[in-house]
Every structure is written in structure tokens, then in C-alpha cells.
CSV table of C-alpha atoms and ligand atoms in Angstrom, one decimal:
chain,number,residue,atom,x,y,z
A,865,UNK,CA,0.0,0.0,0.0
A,866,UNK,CA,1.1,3.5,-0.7
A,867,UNK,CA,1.6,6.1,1.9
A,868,UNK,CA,-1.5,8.0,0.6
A,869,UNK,CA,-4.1,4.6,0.8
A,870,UNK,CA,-3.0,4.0,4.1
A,871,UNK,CA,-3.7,8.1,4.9
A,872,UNK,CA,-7.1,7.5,3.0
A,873,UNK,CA,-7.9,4.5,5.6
A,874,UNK,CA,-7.0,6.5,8.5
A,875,UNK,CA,-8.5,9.3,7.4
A,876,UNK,CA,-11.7,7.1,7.0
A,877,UNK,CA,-12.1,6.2,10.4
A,878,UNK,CA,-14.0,9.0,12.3
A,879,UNK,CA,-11.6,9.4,15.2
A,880,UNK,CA,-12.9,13.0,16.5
A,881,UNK,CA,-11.6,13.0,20.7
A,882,UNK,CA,-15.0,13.1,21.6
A,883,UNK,CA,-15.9,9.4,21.0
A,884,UNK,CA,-13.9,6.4,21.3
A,885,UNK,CA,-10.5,5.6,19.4
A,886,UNK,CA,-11.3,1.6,19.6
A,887,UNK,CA,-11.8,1.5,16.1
A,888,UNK,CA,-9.0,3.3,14.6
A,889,UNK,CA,-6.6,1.6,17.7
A,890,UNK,CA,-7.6,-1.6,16.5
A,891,UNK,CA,-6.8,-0.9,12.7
A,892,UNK,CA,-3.3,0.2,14.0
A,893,UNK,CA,-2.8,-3.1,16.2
A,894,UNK,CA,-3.5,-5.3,13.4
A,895,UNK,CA,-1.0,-3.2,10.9
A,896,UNK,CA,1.6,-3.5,13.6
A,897,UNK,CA,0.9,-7.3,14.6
A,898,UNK,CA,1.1,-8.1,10.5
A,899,UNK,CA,4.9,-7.0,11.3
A,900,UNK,CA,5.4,-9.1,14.6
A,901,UNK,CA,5.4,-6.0,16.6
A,902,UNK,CA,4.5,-6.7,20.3
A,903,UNK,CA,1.3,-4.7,21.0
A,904,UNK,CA,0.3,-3.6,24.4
A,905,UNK,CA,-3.0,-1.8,24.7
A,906,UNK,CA,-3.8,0.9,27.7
A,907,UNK,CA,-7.0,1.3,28.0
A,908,UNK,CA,-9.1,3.4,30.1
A,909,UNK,CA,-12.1,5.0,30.1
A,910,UNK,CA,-12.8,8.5,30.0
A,911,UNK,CA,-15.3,11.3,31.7
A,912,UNK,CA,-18.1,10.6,29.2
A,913,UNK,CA,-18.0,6.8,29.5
A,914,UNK,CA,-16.3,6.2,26.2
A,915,UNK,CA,-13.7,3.7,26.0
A,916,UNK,CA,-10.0,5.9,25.3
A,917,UNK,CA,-7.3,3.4,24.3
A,918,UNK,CA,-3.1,4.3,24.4
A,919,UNK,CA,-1.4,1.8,22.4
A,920,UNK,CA,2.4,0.9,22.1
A,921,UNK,CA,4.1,-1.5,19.8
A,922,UNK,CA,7.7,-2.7,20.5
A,923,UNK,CA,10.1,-3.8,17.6
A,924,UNK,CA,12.3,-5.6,19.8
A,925,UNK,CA,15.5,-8.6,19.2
A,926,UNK,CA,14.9,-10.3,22.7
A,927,UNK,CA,12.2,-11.2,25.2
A,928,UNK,CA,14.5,-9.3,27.8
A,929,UNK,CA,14.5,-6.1,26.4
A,930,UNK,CA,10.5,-6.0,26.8
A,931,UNK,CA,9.5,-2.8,28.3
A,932,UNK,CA,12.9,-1.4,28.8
A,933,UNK,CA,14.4,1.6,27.1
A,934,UNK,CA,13.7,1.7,23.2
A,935,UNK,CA,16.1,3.5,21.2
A,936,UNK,CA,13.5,5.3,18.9
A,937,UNK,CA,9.9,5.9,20.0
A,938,UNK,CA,7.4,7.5,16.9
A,939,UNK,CA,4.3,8.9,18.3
A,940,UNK,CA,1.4,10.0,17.1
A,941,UNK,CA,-1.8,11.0,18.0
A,942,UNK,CA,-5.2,9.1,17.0
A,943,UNK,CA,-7.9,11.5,17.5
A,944,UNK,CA,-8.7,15.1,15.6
A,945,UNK,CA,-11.0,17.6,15.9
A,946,UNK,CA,-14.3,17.9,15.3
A,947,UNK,CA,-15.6,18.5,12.0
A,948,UNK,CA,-18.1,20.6,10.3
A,949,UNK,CA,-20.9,18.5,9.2
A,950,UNK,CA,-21.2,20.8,5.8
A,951,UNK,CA,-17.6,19.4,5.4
A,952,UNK,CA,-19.1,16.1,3.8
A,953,UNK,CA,-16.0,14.9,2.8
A,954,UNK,CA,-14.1,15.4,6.1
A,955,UNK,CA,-13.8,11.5,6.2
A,956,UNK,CA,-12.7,10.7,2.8
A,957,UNK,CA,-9.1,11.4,1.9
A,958,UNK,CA,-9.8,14.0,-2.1
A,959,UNK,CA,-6.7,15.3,-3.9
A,960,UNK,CA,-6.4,18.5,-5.9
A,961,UNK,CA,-3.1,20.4,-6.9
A,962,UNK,CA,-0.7,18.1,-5.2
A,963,UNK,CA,-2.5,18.2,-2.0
A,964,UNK,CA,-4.9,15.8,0.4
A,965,UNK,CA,-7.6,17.2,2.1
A,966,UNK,CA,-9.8,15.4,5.2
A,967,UNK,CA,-10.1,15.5,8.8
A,968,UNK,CA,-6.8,14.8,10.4
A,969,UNK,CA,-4.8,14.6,7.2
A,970,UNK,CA,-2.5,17.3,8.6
A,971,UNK,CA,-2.8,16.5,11.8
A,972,UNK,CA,-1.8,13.9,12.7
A,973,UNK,CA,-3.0,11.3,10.6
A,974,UNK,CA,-0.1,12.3,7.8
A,975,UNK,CA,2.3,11.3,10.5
A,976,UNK,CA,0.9,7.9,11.4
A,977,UNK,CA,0.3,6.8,7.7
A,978,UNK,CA,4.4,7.8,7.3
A,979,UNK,CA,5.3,6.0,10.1
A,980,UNK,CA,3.3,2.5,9.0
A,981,UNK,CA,4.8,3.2,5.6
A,982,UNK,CA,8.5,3.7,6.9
A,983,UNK,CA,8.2,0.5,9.1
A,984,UNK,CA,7.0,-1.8,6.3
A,985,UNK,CA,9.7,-0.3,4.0
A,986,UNK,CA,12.4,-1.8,6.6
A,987,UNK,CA,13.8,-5.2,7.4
A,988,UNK,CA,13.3,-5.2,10.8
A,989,UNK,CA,14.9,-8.3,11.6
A,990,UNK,CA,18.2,-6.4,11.2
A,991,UNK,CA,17.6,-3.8,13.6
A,992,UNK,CA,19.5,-4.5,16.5
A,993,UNK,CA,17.8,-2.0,19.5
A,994,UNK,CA,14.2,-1.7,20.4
A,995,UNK,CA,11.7,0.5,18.0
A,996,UNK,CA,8.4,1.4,19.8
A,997,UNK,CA,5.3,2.8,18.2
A,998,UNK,CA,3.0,4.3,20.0
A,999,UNK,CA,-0.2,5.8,19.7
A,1000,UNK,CA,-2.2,8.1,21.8
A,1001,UNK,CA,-5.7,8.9,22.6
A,1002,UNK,CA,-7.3,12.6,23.5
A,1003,UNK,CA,-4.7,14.6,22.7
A,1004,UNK,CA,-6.6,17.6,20.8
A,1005,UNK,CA,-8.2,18.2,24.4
A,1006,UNK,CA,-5.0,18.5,26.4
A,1007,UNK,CA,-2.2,15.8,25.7
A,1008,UNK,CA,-4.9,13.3,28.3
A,1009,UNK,CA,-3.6,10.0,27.0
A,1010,UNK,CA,0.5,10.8,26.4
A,1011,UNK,CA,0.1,12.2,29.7
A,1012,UNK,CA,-1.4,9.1,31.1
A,1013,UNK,CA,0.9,6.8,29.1
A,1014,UNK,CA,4.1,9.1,31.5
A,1015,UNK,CA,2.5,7.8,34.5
A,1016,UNK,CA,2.0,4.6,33.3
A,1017,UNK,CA,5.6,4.3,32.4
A,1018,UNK,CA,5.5,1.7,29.9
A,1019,UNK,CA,8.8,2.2,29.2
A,1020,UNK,CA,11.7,4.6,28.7
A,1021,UNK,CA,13.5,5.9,25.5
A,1022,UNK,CA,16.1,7.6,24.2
A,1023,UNK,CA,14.7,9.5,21.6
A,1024,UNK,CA,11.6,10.4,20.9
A,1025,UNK,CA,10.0,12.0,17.8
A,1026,UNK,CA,6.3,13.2,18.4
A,1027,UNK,CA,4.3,13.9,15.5
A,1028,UNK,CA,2.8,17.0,14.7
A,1029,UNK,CA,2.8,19.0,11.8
A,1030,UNK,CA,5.9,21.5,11.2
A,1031,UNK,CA,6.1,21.6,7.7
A,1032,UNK,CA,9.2,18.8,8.2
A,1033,UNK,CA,11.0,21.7,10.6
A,1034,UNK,CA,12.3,20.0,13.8
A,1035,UNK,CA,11.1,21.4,16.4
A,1036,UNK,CA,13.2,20.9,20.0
A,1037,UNK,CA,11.5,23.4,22.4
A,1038,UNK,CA,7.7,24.6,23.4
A,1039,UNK,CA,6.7,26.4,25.9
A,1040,UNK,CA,4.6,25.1,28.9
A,1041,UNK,CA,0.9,26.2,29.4
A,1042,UNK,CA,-1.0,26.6,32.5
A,1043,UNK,CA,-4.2,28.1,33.5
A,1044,UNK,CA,-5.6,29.0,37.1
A,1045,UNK,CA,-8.9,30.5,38.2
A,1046,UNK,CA,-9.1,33.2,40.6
A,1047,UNK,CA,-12.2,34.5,42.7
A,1048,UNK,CA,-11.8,37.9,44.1
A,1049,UNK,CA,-14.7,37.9,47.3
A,1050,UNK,CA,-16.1,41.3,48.2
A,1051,UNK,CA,-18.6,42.2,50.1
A,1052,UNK,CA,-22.7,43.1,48.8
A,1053,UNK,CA,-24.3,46.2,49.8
A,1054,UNK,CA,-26.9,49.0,47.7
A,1055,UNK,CA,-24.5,50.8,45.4
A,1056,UNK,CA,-25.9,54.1,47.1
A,1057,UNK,CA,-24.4,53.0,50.8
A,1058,UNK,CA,-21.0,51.5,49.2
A,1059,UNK,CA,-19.4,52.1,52.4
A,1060,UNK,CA,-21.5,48.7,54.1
A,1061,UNK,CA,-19.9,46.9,51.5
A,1062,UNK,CA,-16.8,45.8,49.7
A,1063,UNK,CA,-16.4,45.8,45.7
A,1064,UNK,CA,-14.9,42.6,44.6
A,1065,UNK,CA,-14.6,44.2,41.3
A,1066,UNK,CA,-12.4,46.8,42.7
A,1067,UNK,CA,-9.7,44.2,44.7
A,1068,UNK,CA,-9.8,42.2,41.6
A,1069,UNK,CA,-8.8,45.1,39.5
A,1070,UNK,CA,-6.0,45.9,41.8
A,1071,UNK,CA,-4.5,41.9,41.3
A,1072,UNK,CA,-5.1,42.6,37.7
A,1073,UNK,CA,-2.8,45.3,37.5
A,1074,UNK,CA,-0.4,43.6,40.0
A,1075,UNK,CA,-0.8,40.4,36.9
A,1076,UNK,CA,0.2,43.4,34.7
A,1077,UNK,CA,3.5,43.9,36.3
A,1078,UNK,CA,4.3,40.2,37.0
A,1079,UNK,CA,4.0,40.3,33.1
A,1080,UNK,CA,6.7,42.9,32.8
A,1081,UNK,CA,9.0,42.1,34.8
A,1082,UNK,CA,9.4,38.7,33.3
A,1083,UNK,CA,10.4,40.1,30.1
A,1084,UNK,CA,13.8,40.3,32.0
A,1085,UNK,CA,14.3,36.7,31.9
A,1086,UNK,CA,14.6,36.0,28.2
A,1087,UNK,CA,15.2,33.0,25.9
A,1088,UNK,CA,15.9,34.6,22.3
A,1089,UNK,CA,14.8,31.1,20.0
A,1090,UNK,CA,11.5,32.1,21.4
A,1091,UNK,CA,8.5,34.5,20.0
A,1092,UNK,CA,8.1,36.5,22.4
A,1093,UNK,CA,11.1,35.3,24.0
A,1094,UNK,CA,9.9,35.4,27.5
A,1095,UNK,CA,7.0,33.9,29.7
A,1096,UNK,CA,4.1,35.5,28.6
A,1097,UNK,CA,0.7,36.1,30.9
A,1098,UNK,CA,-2.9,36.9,29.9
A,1099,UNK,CA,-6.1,37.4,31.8
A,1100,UNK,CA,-8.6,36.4,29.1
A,1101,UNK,CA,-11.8,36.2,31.0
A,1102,UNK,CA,-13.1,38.3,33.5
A,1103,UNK,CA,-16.8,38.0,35.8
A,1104,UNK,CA,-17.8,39.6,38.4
A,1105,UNK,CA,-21.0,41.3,39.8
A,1106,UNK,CA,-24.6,40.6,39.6
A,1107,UNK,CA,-26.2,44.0,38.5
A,1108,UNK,CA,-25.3,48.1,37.8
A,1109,UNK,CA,-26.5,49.1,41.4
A,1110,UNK,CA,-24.9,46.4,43.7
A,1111,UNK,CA,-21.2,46.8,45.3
A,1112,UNK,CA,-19.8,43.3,43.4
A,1113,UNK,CA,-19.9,40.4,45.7
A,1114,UNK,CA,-17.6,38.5,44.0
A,1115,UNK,CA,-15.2,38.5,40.8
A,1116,UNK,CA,-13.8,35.8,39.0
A,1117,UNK,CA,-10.6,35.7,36.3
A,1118,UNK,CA,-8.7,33.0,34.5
A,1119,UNK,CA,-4.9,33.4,34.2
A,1120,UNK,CA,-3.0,32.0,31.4
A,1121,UNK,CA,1.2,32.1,31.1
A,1122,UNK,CA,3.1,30.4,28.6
A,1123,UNK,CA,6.1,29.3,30.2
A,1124,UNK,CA,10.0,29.2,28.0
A,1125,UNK,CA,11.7,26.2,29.4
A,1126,UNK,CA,14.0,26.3,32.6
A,1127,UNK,CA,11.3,28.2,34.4
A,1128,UNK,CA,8.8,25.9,36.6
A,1129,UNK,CA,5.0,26.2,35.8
A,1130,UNK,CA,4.1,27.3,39.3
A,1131,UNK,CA,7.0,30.1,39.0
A,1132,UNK,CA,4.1,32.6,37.9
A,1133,UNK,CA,1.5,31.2,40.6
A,1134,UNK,CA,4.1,31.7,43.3
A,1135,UNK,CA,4.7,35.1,41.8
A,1136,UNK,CA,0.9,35.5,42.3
A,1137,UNK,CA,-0.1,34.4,45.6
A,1138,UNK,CA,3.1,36.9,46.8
A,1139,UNK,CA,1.4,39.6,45.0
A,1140,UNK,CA,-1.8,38.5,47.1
A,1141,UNK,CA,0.0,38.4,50.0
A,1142,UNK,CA,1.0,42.1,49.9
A,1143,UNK,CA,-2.7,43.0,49.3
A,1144,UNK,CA,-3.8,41.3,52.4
A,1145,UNK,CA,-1.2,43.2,54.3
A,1146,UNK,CA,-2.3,46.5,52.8
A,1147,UNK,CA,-6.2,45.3,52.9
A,1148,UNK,CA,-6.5,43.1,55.6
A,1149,UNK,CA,-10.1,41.8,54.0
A,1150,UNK,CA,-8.7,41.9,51.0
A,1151,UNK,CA,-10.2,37.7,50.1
A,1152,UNK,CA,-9.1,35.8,47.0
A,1153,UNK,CA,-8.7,32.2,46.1
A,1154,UNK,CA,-6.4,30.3,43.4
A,1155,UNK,CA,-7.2,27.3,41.8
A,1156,UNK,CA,-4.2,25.9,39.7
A,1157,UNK,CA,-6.0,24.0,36.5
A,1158,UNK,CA,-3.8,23.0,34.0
A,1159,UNK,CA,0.2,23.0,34.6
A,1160,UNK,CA,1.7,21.5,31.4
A,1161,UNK,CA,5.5,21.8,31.6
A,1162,UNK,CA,7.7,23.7,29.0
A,1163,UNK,CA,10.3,21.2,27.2
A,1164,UNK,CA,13.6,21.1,25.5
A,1165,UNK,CA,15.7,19.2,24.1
A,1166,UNK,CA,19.5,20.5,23.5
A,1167,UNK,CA,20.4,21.5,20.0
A,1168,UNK,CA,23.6,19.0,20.4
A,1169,UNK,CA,20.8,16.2,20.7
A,1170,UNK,CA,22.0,13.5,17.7
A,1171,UNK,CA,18.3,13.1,17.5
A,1172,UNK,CA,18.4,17.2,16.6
A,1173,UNK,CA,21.4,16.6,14.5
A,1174,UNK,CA,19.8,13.9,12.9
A,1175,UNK,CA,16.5,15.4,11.9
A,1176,UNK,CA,18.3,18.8,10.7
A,1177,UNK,CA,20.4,16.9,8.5
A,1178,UNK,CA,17.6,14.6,7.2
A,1179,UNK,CA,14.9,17.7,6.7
A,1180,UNK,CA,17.5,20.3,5.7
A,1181,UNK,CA,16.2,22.1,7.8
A,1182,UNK,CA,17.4,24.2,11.5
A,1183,UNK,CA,15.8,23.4,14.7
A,1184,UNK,CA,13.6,26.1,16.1
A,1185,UNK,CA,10.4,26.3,18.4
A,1186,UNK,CA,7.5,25.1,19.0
A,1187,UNK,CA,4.5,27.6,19.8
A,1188,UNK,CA,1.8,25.5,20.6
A,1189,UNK,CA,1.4,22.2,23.1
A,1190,UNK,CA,2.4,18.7,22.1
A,1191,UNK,CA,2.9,15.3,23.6
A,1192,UNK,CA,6.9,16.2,24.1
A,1193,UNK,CA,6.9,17.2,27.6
A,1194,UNK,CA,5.5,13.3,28.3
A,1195,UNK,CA,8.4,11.7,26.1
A,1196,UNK,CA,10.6,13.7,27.9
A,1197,UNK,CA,9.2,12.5,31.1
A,1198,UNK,CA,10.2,8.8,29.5
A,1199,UNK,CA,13.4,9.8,29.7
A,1200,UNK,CA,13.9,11.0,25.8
A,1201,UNK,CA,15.4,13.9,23.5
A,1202,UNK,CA,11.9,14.8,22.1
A,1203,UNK,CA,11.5,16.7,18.9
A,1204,UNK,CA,8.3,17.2,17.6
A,1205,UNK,CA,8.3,16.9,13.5
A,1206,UNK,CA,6.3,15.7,10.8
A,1207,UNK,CA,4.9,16.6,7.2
A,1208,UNK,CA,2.0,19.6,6.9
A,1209,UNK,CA,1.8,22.7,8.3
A,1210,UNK,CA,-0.3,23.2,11.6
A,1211,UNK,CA,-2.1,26.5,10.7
A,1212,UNK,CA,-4.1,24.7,8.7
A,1213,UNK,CA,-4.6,22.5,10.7
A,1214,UNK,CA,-8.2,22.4,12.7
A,1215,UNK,CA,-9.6,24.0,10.0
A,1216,UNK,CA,-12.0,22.7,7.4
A,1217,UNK,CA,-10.0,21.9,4.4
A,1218,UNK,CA,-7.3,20.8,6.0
A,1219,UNK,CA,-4.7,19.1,3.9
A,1220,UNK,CA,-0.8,17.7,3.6
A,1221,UNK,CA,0.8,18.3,0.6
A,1222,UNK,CA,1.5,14.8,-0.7
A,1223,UNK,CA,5.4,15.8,-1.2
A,1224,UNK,CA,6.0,16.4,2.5
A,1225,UNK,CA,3.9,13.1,2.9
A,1226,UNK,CA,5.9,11.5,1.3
A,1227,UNK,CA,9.6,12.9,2.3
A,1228,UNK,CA,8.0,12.4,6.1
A,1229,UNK,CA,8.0,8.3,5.5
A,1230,UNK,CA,12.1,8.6,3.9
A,1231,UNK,CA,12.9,10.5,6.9
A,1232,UNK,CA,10.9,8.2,9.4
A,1233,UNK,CA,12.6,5.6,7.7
A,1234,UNK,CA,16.2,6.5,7.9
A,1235,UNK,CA,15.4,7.5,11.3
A,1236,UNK,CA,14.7,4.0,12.3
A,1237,UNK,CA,17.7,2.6,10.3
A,1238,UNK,CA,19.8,5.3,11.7
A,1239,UNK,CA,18.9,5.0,15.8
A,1240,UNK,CA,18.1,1.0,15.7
A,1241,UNK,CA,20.6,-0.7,14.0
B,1963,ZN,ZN1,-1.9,17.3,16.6
């Protein structure tokens, strides 16, 4: 089968993170069973009841090397997005000017189809270290199963290359992303007696503009292969108050900061609650609380990684950085240099319409290829 039938089959397996990956899991174990790869399925499932499935395939000489450290670990992500249902071809795989088009086709399906084409182009019985493939579950909706595959520890590797689309670039940094939500408590009262009360709209203005200058000040500590090249902070929602003529209860915010790497993700929050702290003194009812909701950690790998050298070389292309949030900071838990790479280009990616050009497609499954020949044997 060509690289662009097996896309098409993919492709043709609804796999949206909302309902179960069984199917497309299973299609997967049975390509990677043809090729005596030892499958291991880790299932779980999820909030909504349906069944959410991580699956990992060794490559590997001896029984004693099961579940060790592989080498090389390719992996890619098995659900998408949703899709518009007036995109009536989301599901099957249409071509036009050098270029295929369906849900997941860019991301990440173009990845996956690569990787089963690069493993059925080699002789595996000649690789001498372990090759594991493996592929997640839910990670459009916040990494969920390459996150729960870290815990689970299946194994470790050395190097790691996580799927996304770069347009082939490799890409050996991102920065973290967290979130907390903060309630600012005040105190009712008639908007004409504002002296019985206290305006949690007013307190949570003055954090906001403490926020503000947490932001600035860590523009000092900067990392230049970044844009912007520092952590970056944002205050996206804001809620407070229940009508024009009542001192605001209560008033609630979300805080977002992008993290570069080397600075922990509850470096801002610590920054926070200090900036809290000196409210209270100066405001001794001054009453908030912080709810940390998402912490995923930056990552990097060095640029004198061989698996950075490696993919450079192979691609033609420099390293640089990744802007938005991928599986690597879970590879990298495994122990592994993580890059993420692979063929299309992520802004147009979600979208409807979204395509890999069937050039970088194909390069993808060479340089998946070579990779395996080059780390395993
Ligand atoms: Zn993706």
C-alpha cells in the first residue's frame, strides 16, 4: 500500500476526541501485529463513559528487552477535531493540486500513515535496538492519553520523535501552558451605601494590575529562539457582579502564562499568591482564592541532541520552536530527547480543508525511515 491509501484508511475512520479511538486503535494493532510488533494496549475509560485506548508496539530482538528503554519511540496521535458536518468529505481522503484534504490529514493522521509506511519499507529483523510505536488517545483536548501513558511508564526511550505537523521543521523546544482561576470575594451592599460593603470588582482590579506587572517584569528573563522570548501572561476572562446598582460580591478571572523552558510552571503562581500576599497586608479583608487548572510543563531538548542533528540533516532544515502544546513534555518524562516533526503545516490544521501536501507526505516516511535505520541498527 502506498503512503496516501493508508492516509485515505486512517482518514476514513471518524476518530474526532470526543468518541472512542477503539476503532482506529484496533486498525493500528492489526497493521503492527502483521509486522510481529508486540502490542500492548492501555485502555481506560474516560469522563463521558467512552472507552479511550493508548497503544504501544515494540520492535524488539529479545524477550529481555521488553518494556525497557527503546532506542526510537514515533508517536502520534489518533484522535482530531471535530468537524463541520457541511464538510461532507471530512472523512474521505480528495486530492487536488498536489494536495490531500480530510479531517486529520494534517494533523496527525499524515504522521501515522508515514510511520506504517517507513516501518513496512524496513527489514526489521536487522535492527538490533528496540523500536516502539505508540499511539495516543485525546490529545486535541490536552495531551490526556501521552500524559497518562508518562505515569504509566510503559517504558523509557532515548529518543523520541512526536508527531505534529511542522512543515518537516524540527522542532526541539515549546513552551509550557498553564491556567488558574481566581475568585476575588467582596462584600454586597446598595450601590448608594457603598461604604457597608466591599467591591470585589475593585480588589480584583487591583491583582489585575499587579498580573500586569508580574507580566513585565518577566520580560527580564529571556530565551531569544523564542517568540516573544519570555513567559508570557494573559487574563482572558473576567466575571464579576450581579447587577449596575450592587457593590460586586464576588469576581472571578482565568490566568494563562506560557512558560519558556528552565522556568517551573508554578513560577508565575508563586509570583501571584506573593502579589496577594501584599494586598492582604495593605487590605486586611482583601479575600481571594487560586485554583491551579492545568500545569503543562515547557520542554527542550539540547540543540547538540543526535536526534536534533539527525533530523536537521535529514529535513534540511534548523531546529527552532514550538509555539503551541504537544505530547513532548510526556516523552521527555520517559526519559527521551523529544522533537516534535512531521509533514504539513499546523495552521491549517483544525480547520476545514485541512490538507498535507502529498510531497512532505511523502519525504515524512524517507525521513521516518532512515530514522529508524539510523537509531536502531
Ligand atoms: Zn496534533
Amino acid at each position: 500500500m502506498t503512503v496516501e491509501q493508508i492516509l485515505a484508511e486512517l482518514v476514513s475512520i471518524d476518530s474526532v476526541s470526543a468518541r472512542s479511538n477503539a476503532e482506529i486503535i484496533s486498525y493500528l494493532e492489526a497493521r503492527c501485529e502483521a509486522l510481529s510488533f508486540r502490542v500492548k494496549r492501555f485502555p481506560h475509560t474516560d469522563e463521558t463513559g467512552a472507552e479511550k485506548i493508548n497503544l504501544v508496539a515494540l520492535q524488539i530482538t529479545s524477550q529481555a528487552e521488553a518494556y525497557a528503554t527503546v532506542e526510537l519511540a514515533l508517536i502520534g496521535h489518533t484522535d482530531t477535531v471535530p468537524y463541520d458536518p457541511t464538510w461532507t468529505e471530512a472523512l474521505k481522503l480528495t486530492e487536488s493540486d498536489g494536495k490531500l484534504y480530510g479531517r486529520g490529514a494534517c494533523d496527525t493522521k499524515a504522521f501515522i500513515a508515514a510511520t506504517l509506511t517507513a516501518i513496512e519499507s524496513i527489514d526489521l529483523k536487522r535492527l538490533k535496538k528496540p523500536l516502539a510505536l505508540v499511539f495516543t488517545a485525546d490529545e486535541e483536548i490536552g495531551c490526556l492519553g501521552a500524559k497518562r501513558l508518562a505515569d504509566a511508564r510503559p517504558f523509557s526511550a532515548r529518543y523520541a520523535i512526536v508527531g505534529e505537523p511542522t512543515s518537516l521543521h524540527p522542532m526541539r523546544a515549546g513552551k509550557g501552558y498553564c491556567l488558574a482561576e481566581i475568585t476575588v470575594r467582596g462584600q454586597e451592599a446598595h450601590s448608594a451605601y457603598p461604604q457597608l460593603g466591599a467591591s470585589a470588582i475593585f480588589r480584583a482590579a487591583r491583582l489585575v494590575n499587579r498580573i500586569e506587572e508580574i507580566a513585565e517584569d518577566l520580560k527580564s528573563d529571556a530565551r531569544a529562539e523564542f517568540d516573544p522570548p519570555y513567559t508570557t501572561l494573559n487574563v482572558g476572562l473576567i466575571e464579576g457582579g450581579t447587577a449596575k446598582n450592587i457593590v460586586a460580591g464576588e469576581c472571578r478571572f482565568t490566568l494563562e502564562w506560557r512558560t519558556i523552558p528552565g522556568q517551573e510552571s508554578d513560577y508565575v503562581l508563586s509570583l501571584v499568591k506573593r502579589a496577594v500576599d501584599e494586598l492582604q497586608a495593605l487590605y486586611p479583608d482583601f479575600r481571594c482564592e487560586l485554583v491551579a487548572a492545568r500545569a503543562d510543563e515547557s520542554f527542550e531538548t539540547g540543540a547538540d541532541s543526535p536526534l536534533v542533528h539527525f533530523l536537521e540533516e535529514a529535513s534540511n532544515k534548523l531546529s527552532s520552536t514550538v509555539a503551541f502544546g504537544t505530547e513532548a513534555p510526556s516523552m521527555i518524562a520517559l526519559g527521551a530527547d523529544a522533537v516534535v516533526f512531521g509533514p504539513g503545516d499546523i495552521r491549517v490544521a483544525h480547520r476545514t480543508g485541512e490538507f498535507v501536501p502529498i510531497g512532505q507526505l511523502n519525504e515524512s516516511a524517507s525521513i521516518l525511515r532512515e530514522a529508524i535505520e539510523h537509531f536502531c541498527r
